CSV table of C-alpha atoms in Angstrom, one decimal:
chain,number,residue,atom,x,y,z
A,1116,UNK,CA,2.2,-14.5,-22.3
A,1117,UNK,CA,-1.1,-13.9,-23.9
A,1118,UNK,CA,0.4,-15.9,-26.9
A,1119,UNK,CA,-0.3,-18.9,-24.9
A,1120,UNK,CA,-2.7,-18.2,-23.3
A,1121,UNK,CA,-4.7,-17.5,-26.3
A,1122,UNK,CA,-3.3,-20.6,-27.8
A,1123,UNK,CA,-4.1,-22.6,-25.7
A,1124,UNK,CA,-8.0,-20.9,-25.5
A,1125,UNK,CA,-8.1,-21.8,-29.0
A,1126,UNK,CA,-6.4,-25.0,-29.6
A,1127,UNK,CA,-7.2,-26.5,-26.6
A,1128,UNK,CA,-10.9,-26.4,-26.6
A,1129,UNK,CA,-11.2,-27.2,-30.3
A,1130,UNK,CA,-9.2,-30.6,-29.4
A,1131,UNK,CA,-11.8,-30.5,-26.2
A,1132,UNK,CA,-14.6,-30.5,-28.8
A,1133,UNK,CA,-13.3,-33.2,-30.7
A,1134,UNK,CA,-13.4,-35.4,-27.7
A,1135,UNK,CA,-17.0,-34.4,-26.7
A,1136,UNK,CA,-18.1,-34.1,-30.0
A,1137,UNK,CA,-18.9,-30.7,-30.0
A,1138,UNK,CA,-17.6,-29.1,-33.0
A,1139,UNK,CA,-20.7,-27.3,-34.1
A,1140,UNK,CA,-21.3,-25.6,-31.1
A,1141,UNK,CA,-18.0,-24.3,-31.3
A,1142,UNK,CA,-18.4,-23.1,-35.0
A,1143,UNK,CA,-21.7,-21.1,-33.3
A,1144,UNK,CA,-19.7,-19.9,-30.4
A,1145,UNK,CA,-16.6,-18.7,-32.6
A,1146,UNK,CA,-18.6,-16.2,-34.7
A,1147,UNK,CA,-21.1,-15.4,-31.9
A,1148,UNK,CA,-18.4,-14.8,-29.8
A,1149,UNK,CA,-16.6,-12.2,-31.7
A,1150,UNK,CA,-19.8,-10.6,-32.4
A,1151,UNK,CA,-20.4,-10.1,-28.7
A,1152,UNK,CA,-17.1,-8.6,-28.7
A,1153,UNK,CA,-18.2,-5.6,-30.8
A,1154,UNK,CA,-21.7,-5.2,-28.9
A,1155,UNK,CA,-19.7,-5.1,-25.3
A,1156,UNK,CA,-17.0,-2.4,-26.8
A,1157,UNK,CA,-20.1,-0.2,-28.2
A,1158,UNK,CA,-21.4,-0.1,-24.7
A,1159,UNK,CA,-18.7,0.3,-23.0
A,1160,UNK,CA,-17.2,3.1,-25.5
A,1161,UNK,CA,-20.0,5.4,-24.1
A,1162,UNK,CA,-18.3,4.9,-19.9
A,1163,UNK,CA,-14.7,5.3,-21.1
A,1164,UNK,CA,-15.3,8.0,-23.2
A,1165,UNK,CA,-17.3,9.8,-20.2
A,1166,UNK,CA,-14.1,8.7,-17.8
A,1167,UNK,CA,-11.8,9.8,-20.0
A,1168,UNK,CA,-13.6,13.5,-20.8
A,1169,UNK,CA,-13.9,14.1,-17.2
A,1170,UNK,CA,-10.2,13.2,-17.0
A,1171,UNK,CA,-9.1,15.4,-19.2
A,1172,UNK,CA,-11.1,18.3,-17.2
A,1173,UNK,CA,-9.4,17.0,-14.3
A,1174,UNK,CA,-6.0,17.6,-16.1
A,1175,UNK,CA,-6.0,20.6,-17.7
A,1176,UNK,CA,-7.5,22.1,-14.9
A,1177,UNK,CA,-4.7,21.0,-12.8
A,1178,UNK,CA,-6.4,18.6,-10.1
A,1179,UNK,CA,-4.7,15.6,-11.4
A,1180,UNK,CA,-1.3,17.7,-10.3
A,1181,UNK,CA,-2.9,18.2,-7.1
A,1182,UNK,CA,-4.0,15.4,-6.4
A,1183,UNK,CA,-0.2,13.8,-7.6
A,1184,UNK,CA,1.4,16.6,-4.7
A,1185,UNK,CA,-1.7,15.5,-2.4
A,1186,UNK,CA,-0.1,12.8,-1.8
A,1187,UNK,CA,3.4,13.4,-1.4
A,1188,UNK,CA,3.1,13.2,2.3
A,1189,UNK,CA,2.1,9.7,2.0
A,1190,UNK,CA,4.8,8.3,-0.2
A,1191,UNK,CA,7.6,9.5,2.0
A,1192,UNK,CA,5.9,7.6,4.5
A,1193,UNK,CA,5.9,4.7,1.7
A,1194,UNK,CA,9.3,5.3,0.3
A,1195,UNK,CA,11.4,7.0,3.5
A,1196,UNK,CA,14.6,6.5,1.7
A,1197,UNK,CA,13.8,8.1,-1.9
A,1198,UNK,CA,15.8,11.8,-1.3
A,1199,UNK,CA,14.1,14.7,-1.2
A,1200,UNK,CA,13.6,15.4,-5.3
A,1201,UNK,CA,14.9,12.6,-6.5
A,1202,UNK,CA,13.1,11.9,-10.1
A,1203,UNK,CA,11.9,8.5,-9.3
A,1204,UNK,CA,9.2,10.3,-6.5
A,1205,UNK,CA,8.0,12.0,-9.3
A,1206,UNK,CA,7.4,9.1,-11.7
A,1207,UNK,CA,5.7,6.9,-8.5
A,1208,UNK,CA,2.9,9.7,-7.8
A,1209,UNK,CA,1.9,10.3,-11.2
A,1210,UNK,CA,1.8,6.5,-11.7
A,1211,UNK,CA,-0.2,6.2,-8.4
A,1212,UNK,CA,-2.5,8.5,-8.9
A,1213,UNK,CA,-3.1,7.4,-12.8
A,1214,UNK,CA,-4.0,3.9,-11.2
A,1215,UNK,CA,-6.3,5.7,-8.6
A,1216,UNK,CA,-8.1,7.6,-11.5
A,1217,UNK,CA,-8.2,4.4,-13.6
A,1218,UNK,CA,-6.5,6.4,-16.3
A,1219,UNK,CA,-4.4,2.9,-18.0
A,1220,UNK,CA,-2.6,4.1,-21.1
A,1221,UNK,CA,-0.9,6.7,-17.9
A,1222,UNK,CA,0.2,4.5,-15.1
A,1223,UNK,CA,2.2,2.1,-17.5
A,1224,UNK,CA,4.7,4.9,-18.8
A,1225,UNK,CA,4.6,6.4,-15.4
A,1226,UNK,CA,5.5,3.1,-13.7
A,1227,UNK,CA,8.5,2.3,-16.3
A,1228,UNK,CA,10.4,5.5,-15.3
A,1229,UNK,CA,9.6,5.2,-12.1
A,1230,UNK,CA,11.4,1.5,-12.0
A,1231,UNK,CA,14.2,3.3,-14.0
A,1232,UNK,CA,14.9,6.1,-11.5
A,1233,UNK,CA,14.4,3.6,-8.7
A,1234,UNK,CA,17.7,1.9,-10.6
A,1235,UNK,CA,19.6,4.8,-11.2
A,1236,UNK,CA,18.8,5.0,-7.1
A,1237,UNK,CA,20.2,1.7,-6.5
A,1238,UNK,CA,23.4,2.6,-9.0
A,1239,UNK,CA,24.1,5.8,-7.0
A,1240,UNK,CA,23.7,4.1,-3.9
A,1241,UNK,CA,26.4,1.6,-5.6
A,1242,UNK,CA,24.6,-1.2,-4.8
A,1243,UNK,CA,24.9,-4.4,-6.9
A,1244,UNK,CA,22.4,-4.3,-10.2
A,1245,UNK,CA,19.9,-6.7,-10.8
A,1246,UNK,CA,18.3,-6.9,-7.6
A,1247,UNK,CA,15.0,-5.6,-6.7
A,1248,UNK,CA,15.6,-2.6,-4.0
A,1249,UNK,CA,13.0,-2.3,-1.2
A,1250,UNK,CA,11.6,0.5,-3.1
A,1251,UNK,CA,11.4,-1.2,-5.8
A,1252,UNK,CA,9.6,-3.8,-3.9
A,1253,UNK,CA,7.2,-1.4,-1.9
A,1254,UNK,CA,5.9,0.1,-5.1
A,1255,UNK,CA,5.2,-2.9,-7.1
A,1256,UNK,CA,3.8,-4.6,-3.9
A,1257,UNK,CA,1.6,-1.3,-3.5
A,1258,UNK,CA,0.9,-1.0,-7.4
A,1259,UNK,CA,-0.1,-4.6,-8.1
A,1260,UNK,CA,-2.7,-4.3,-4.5
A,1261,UNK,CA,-4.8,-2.3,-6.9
A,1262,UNK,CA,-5.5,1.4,-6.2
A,1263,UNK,CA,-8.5,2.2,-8.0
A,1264,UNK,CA,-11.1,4.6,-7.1
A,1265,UNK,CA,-13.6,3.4,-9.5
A,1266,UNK,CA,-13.6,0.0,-12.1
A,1267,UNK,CA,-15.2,2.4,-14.8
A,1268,UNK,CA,-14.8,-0.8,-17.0
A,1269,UNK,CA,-16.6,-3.6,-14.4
A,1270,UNK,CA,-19.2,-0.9,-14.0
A,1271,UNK,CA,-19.7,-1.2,-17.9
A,1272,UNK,CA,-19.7,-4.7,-18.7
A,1273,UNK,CA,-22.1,-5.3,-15.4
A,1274,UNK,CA,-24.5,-2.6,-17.2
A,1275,UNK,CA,-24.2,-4.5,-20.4
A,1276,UNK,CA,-25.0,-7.6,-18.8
A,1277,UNK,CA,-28.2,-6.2,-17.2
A,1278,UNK,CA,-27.3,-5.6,-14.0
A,1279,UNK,CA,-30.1,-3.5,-11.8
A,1280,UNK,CA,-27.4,-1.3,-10.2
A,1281,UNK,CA,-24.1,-1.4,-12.2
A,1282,UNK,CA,-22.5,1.1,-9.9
A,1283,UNK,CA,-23.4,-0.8,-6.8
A,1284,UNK,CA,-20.1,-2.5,-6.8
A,1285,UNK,CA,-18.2,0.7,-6.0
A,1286,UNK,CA,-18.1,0.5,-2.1
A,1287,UNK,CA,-17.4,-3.1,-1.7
A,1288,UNK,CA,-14.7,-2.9,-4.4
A,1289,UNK,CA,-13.2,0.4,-2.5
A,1290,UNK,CA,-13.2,-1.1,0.9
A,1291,UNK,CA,-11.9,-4.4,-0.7
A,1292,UNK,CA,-9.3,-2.6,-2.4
A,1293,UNK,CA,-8.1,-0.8,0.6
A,1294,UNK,CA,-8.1,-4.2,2.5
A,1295,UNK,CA,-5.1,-5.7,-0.5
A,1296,UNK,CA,-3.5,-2.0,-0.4
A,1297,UNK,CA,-3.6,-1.8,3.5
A,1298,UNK,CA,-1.7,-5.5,3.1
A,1299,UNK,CA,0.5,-4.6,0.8
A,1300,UNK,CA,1.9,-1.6,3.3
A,1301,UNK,CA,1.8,-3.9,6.3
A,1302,UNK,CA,3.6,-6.3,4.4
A,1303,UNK,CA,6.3,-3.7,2.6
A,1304,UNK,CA,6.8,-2.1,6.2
A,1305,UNK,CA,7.9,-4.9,7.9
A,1306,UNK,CA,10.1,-6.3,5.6
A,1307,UNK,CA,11.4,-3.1,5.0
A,1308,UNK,CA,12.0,-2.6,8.7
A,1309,UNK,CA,14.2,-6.1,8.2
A,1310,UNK,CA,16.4,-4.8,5.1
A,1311,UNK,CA,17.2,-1.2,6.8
A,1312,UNK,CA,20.0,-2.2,8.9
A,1313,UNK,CA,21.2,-4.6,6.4
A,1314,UNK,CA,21.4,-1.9,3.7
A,1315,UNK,CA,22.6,0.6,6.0
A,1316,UNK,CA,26.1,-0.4,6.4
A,1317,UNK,CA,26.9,-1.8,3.2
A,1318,UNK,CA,26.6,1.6,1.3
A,1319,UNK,CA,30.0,3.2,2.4
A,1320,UNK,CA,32.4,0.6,0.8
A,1321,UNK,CA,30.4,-0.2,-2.2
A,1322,UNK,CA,31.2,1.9,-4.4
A,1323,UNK,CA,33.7,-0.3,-6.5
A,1324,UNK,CA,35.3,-3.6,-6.9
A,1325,UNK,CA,34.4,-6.9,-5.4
A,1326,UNK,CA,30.8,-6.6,-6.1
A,1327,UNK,CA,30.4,-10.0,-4.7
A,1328,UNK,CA,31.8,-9.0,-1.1
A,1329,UNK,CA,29.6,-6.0,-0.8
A,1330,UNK,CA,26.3,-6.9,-1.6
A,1331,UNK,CA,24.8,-4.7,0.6
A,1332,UNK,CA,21.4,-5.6,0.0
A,1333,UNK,CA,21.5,-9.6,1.4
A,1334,UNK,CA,20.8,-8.4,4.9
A,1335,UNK,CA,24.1,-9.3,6.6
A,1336,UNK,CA,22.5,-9.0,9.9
A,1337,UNK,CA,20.7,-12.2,9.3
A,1338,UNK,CA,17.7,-9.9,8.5
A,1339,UNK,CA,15.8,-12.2,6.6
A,1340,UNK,CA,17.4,-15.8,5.7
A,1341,UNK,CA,14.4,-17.0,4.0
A,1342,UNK,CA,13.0,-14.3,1.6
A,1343,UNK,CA,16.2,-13.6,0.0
A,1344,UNK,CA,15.4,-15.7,-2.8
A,1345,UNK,CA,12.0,-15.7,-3.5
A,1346,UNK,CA,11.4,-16.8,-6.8
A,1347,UNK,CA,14.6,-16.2,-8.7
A,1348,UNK,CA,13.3,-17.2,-12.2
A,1349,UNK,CA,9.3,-15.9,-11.9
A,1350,UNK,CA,10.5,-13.3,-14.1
A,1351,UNK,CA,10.6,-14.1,-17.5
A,1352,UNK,CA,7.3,-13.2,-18.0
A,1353,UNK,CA,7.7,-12.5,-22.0
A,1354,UNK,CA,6.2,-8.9,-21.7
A,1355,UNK,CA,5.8,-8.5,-25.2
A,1356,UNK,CA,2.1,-9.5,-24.9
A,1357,UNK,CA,1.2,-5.6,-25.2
A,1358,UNK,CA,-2.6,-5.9,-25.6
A,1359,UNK,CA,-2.5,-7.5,-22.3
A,1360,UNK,CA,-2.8,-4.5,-20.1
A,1361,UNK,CA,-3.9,-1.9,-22.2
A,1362,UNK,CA,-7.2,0.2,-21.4
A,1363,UNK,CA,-9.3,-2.9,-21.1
A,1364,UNK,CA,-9.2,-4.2,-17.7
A,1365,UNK,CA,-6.7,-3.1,-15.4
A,1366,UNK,CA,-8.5,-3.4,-12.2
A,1367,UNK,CA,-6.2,-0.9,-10.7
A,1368,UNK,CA,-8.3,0.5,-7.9
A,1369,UNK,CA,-7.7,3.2,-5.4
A,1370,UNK,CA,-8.2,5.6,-2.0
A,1371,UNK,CA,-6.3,7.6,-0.4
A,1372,UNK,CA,-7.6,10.7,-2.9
A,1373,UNK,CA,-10.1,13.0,-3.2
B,1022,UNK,CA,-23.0,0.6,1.1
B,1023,UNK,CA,-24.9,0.8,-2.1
B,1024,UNK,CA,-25.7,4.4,-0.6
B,1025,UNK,CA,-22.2,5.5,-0.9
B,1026,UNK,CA,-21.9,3.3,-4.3
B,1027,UNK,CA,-24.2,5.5,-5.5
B,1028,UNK,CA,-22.9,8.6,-4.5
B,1029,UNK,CA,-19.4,8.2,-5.9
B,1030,UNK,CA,-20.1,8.5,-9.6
B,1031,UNK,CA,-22.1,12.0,-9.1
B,1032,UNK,CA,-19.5,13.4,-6.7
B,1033,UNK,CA,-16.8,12.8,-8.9
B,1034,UNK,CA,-19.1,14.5,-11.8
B,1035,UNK,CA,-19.5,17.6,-9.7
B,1036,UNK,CA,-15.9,18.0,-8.1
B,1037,UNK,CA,-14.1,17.7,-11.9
B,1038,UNK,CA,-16.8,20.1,-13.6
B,1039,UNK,CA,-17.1,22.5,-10.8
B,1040,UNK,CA,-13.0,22.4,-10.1
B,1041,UNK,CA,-12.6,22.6,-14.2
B,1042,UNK,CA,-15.3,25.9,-13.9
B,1043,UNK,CA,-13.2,27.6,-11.0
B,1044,UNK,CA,-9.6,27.0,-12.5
B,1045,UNK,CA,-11.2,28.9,-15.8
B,1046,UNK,CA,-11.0,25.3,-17.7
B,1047,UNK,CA,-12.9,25.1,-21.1
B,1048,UNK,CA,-14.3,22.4,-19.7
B,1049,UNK,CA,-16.7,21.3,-22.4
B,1050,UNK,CA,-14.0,21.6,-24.9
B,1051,UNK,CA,-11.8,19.1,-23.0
B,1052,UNK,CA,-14.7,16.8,-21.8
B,1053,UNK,CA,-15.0,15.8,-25.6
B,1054,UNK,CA,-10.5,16.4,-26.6
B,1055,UNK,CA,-10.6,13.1,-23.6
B,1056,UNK,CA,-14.1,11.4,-24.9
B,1057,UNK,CA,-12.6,11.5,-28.4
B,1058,UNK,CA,-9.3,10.0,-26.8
B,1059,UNK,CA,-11.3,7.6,-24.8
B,1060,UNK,CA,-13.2,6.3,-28.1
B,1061,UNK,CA,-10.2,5.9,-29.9
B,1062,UNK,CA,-9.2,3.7,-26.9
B,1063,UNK,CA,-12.1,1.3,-27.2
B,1064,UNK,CA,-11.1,1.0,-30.8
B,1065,UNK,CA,-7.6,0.1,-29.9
B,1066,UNK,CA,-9.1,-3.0,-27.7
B,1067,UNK,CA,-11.8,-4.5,-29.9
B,1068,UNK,CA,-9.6,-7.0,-31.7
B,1069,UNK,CA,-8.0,-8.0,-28.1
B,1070,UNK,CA,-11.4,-8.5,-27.0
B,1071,UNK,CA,-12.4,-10.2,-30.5
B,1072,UNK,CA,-10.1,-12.4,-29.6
B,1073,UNK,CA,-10.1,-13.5,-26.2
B,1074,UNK,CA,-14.1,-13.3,-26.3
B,1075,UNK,CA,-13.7,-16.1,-29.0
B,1076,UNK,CA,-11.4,-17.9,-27.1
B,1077,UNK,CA,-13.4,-18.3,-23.7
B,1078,UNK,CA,-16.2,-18.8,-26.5
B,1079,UNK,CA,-14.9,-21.6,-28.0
B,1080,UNK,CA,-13.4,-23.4,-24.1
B,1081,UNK,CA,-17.1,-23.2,-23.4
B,1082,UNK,CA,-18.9,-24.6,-26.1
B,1083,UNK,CA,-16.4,-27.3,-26.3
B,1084,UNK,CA,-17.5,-28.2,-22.8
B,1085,UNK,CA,-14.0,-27.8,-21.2
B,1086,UNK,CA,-14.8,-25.3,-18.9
B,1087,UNK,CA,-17.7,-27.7,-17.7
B,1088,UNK,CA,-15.1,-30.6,-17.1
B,1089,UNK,CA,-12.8,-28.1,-15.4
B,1090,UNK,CA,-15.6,-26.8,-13.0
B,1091,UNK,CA,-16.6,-30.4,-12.1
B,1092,UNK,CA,-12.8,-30.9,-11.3
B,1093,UNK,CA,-12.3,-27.9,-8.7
B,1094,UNK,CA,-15.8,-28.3,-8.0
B,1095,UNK,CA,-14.5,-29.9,-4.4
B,1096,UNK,CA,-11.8,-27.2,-3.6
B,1097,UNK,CA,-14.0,-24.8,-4.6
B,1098,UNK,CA,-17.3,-25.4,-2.0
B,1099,UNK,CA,-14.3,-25.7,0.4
B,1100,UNK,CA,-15.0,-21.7,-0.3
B,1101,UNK,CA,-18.4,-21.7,-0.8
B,1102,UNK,CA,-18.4,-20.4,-4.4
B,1103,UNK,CA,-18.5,-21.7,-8.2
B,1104,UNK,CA,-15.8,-23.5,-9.5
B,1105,UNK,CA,-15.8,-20.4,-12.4
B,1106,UNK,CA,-14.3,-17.9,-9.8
B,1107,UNK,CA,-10.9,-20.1,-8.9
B,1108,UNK,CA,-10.4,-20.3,-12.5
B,1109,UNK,CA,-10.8,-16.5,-13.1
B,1110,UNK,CA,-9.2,-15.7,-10.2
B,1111,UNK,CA,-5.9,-18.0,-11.6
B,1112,UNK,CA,-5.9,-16.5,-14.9
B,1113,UNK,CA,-6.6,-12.6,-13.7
B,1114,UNK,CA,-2.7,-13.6,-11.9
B,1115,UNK,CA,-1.4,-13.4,-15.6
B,1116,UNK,CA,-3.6,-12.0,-17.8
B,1117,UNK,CA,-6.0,-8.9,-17.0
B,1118,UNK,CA,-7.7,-9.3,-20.1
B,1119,UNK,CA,-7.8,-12.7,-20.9
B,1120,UNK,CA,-9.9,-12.5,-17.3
B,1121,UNK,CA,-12.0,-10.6,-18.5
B,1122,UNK,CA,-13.3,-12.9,-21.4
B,1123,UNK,CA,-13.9,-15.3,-18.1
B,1124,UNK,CA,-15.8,-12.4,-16.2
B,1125,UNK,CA,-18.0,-11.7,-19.2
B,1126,UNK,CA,-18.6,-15.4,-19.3
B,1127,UNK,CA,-19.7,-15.3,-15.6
B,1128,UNK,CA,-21.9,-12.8,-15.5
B,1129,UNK,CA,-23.6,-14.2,-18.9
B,1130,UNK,CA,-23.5,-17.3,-17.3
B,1131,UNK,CA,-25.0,-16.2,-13.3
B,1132,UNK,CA,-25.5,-13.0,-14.2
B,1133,UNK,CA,-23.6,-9.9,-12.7
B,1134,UNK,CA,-25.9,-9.2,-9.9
B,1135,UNK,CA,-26.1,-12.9,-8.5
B,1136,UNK,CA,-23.4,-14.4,-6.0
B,1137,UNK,CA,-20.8,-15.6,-8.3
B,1138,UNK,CA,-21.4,-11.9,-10.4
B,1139,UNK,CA,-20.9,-9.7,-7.4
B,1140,UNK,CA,-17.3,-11.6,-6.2
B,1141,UNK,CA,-16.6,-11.1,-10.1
B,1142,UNK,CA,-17.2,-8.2,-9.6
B,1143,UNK,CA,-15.7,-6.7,-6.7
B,1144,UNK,CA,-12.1,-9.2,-6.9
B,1145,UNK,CA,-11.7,-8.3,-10.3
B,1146,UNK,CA,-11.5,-4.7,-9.4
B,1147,UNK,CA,-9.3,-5.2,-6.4
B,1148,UNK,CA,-6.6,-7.6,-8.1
B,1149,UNK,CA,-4.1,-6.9,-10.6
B,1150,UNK,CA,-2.3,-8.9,-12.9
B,1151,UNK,CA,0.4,-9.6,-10.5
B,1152,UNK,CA,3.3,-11.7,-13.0
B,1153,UNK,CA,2.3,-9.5,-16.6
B,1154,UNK,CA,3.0,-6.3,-14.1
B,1155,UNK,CA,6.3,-7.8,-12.2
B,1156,UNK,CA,7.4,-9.1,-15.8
B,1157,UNK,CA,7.3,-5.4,-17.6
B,1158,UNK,CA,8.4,-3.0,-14.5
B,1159,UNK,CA,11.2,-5.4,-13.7
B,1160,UNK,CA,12.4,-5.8,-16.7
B,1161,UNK,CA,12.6,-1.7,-17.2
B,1162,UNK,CA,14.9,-1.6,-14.0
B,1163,UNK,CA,16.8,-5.0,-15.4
B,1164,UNK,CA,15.9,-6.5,-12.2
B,1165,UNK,CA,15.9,-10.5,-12.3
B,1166,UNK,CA,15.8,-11.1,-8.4
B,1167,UNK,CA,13.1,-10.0,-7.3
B,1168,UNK,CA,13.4,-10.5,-3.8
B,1169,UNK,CA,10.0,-10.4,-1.6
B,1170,UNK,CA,7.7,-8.5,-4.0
B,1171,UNK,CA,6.2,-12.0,-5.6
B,1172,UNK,CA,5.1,-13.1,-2.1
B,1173,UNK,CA,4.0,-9.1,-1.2
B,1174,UNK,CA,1.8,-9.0,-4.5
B,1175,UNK,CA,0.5,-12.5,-3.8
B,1176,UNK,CA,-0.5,-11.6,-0.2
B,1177,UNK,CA,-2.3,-8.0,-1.0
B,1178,UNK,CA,-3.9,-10.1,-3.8
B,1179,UNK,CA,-5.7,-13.0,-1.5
B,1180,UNK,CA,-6.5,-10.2,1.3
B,1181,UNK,CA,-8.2,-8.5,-1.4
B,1182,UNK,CA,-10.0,-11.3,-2.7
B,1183,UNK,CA,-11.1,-12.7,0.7
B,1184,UNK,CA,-12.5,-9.2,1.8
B,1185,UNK,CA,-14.4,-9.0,-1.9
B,1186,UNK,CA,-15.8,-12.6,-1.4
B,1187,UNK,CA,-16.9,-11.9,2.3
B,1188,UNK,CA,-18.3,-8.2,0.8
B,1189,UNK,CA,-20.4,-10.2,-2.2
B,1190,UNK,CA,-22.0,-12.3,0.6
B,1191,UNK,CA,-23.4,-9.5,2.7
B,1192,UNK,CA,-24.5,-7.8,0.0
């Protein structure tokens, strides 16, 4: 994705600059630009490098495992039908709580096995593959609402850019936070509430054969005509483009902690 | 509220060190293991930021963000804010750091503490980059339908925004 996006940056405002006649301003702006680049990461090393100390105090002394059992009560509430010990619980709190603490390079791995266990989940429950479970749904809904406790990284570009209270952001970007996260839930409830029965009954004969009969999942109550198919092809997102999420600015934000 | 902004930062400081000091912790010892981690991680992002800071650079000075801005400029006093945010808010949907080029933009632009630098701000922190996350966890659980979650993520996403936009006008 970013490999078009950044072609397009590129070519596309050098053909823009060709029309307005602005090519030397963009010969200032390319070099200038980069240099900023370097300027913004020296500043901002000194934040992450304070977040990430203090988050490895908070590991080793064992509060980030707290804080991942802390919440344990919550996703059952969240995920009802996970069993008791399955792994995928596992994977979702530590990837939760990495996205509360803001800790990046955590949640991503996290979140991968998670979505694996949460398949394994759907093959033992010999549903059909290749379609999203309602836990799968809940926790990307609940992931992508942003759960940070603190945008470490908005904090530092806003001090780079002069701003009289960098930190001032934190409550509004808490409470706004919780306003997409409280959403998400609402949202992942109700439709939820739709799948259950639908789900319920197609488990028993599912195990084998006729895959096409069974599909448990397409609420055979009439749960839910419309959503079924919501965007069948919005997936082939190319997620190759790595750099994308890395430390930089996952605006993951969080609550229910500490 | 900027009482409780204020707070945060020092109460996190005091519940790590004194929690770190009370499980036994050699808590200076790992405060610099994760600093040292944390400065390798900035190194690991310069050249994405190199980049995508000379991309937005370049968009600007070849005056097409100008020309877009005067395009959505209509749609976007329907909302009462700069034409900058709905392109921001567009691209965060895909690309978290390619937004953040356009946030660093803004706030040199506005600057971060004016209107247009606070919604950066806040909806920047409470959005996440809804297709680039679908795209990698699905394809993990080899998931192509993907049922309601679009329409979930897109709804948590404009409640967040709308309750960061009304937040950066009270403040």
């Amino acid at each position: 994705m970013l490999n078009k996006i950044w072609a397009f940056m590129i070519l596309g405002g050098i053909i823009c600059g060709v029309l307005t006649g602005k090519m030397e301003e963009i010969s200032g702006a390319a070099i200038e630009s980069a240099g900023d680049a370097i300027t913004l990461c020296i500043t901002m090393a000194g934040a992450t490098a304070l977040w990430t100390g203090l988050m490895e105090i908070a590991r080793k002394s064992g509060l980030v495992e707290r804080m991942t059992k802390g919440i344990a009560p919550f996703l059952r509430f969240l995920f009802p039908r996970i069993p008791e010990g399955h792994p995928a619980m596992e994977h979702i709190s530590t990837n939760v709580i990495a996205n509360v603490l803001g800790l990046g390079w955590a949640c991503t791995p996290a979140g991968l096995k998670a979505m694996e266990a949460l398949a394994d989940l759907e093959r033992e429950r010999g549903n059909l593959e290749g379609i999203a479970s309602p836990e799968m749904c809940t926790f990307l809904i609940f992931n992508i609402s942003s759960l940070q406790l603190i945008p470490v990284n908005m904090i530092a570009y806003r001090s780079q850019y002069g701003s009289a209270n960098p930190a001032g952001i934190i409550a509004p970007a808490l409470l706004a936070t919780l306003t997409s996260t409280l959403a998400a839930i609402a949202f992942c409830k109700l439709m939820d509430r739709g799948h259950h029965t639908g789900s319920m009954d197609g488990k028993p004969g599912s195990m084998d054969g006729k895959p096409g009969t069974m599909d448990a999942k397409s609420g055979s109550k009439g749960g839910k005509p419309g959503n079924m198919d919501d965007k069948p092809g919005s997936m082939d997102g190319k997620p190759g483009s790595k750099g994308g999420k890395m430390g930089i600015a996952d605006g993951k934000a969080g609550r229910e902690s500490i | 509220m900027t009482y409780v902004s204020n707070f945060i930062i020092p109460a996190v400081l005091f519940l790590v060190v004194a929690h770190g000091l009370l499980a036994k912790v050699k808590i200076y010892e790992s405060f610099l293991k994760g600093a040292s981690d944390g400065l390798k991680i900035t190194v690991e992002i310069m050249p994405t930021l190199i980049g995508l800071m000379v991309g937005v650079g370049i968009l600007r000075a070849s005056g097409f963000f100008a020309l877009l801005e005067q395009a959505l400029a209509p749609v976007a006093a329907l909302f009462g804010f700069p034409a900058q945010i709905l392109t921001l808010l567009a691209v965060k949907l895909f690309s978290s750091s390619a937004a953040t080029g356009l946030v660093l933009d803004v706030f040199a632009t506005y600057g971060p503490d004016s209107y247009p630098g606070l919604i950066t701000s806040i909806v920047m922190s409470c959005t996440e980059t809804v297709f680039y996350t679908m795209s990698v966890y699905f394809l993990a659980a080899k998931v192509t339908k993907t049922r309601y979650t679009l329409a979930g993520a897109l709804l948590s996403t404009v409640a967040g925004t709308m309750m960061g936009i009304f937040l950066a006008r009270l403040a």
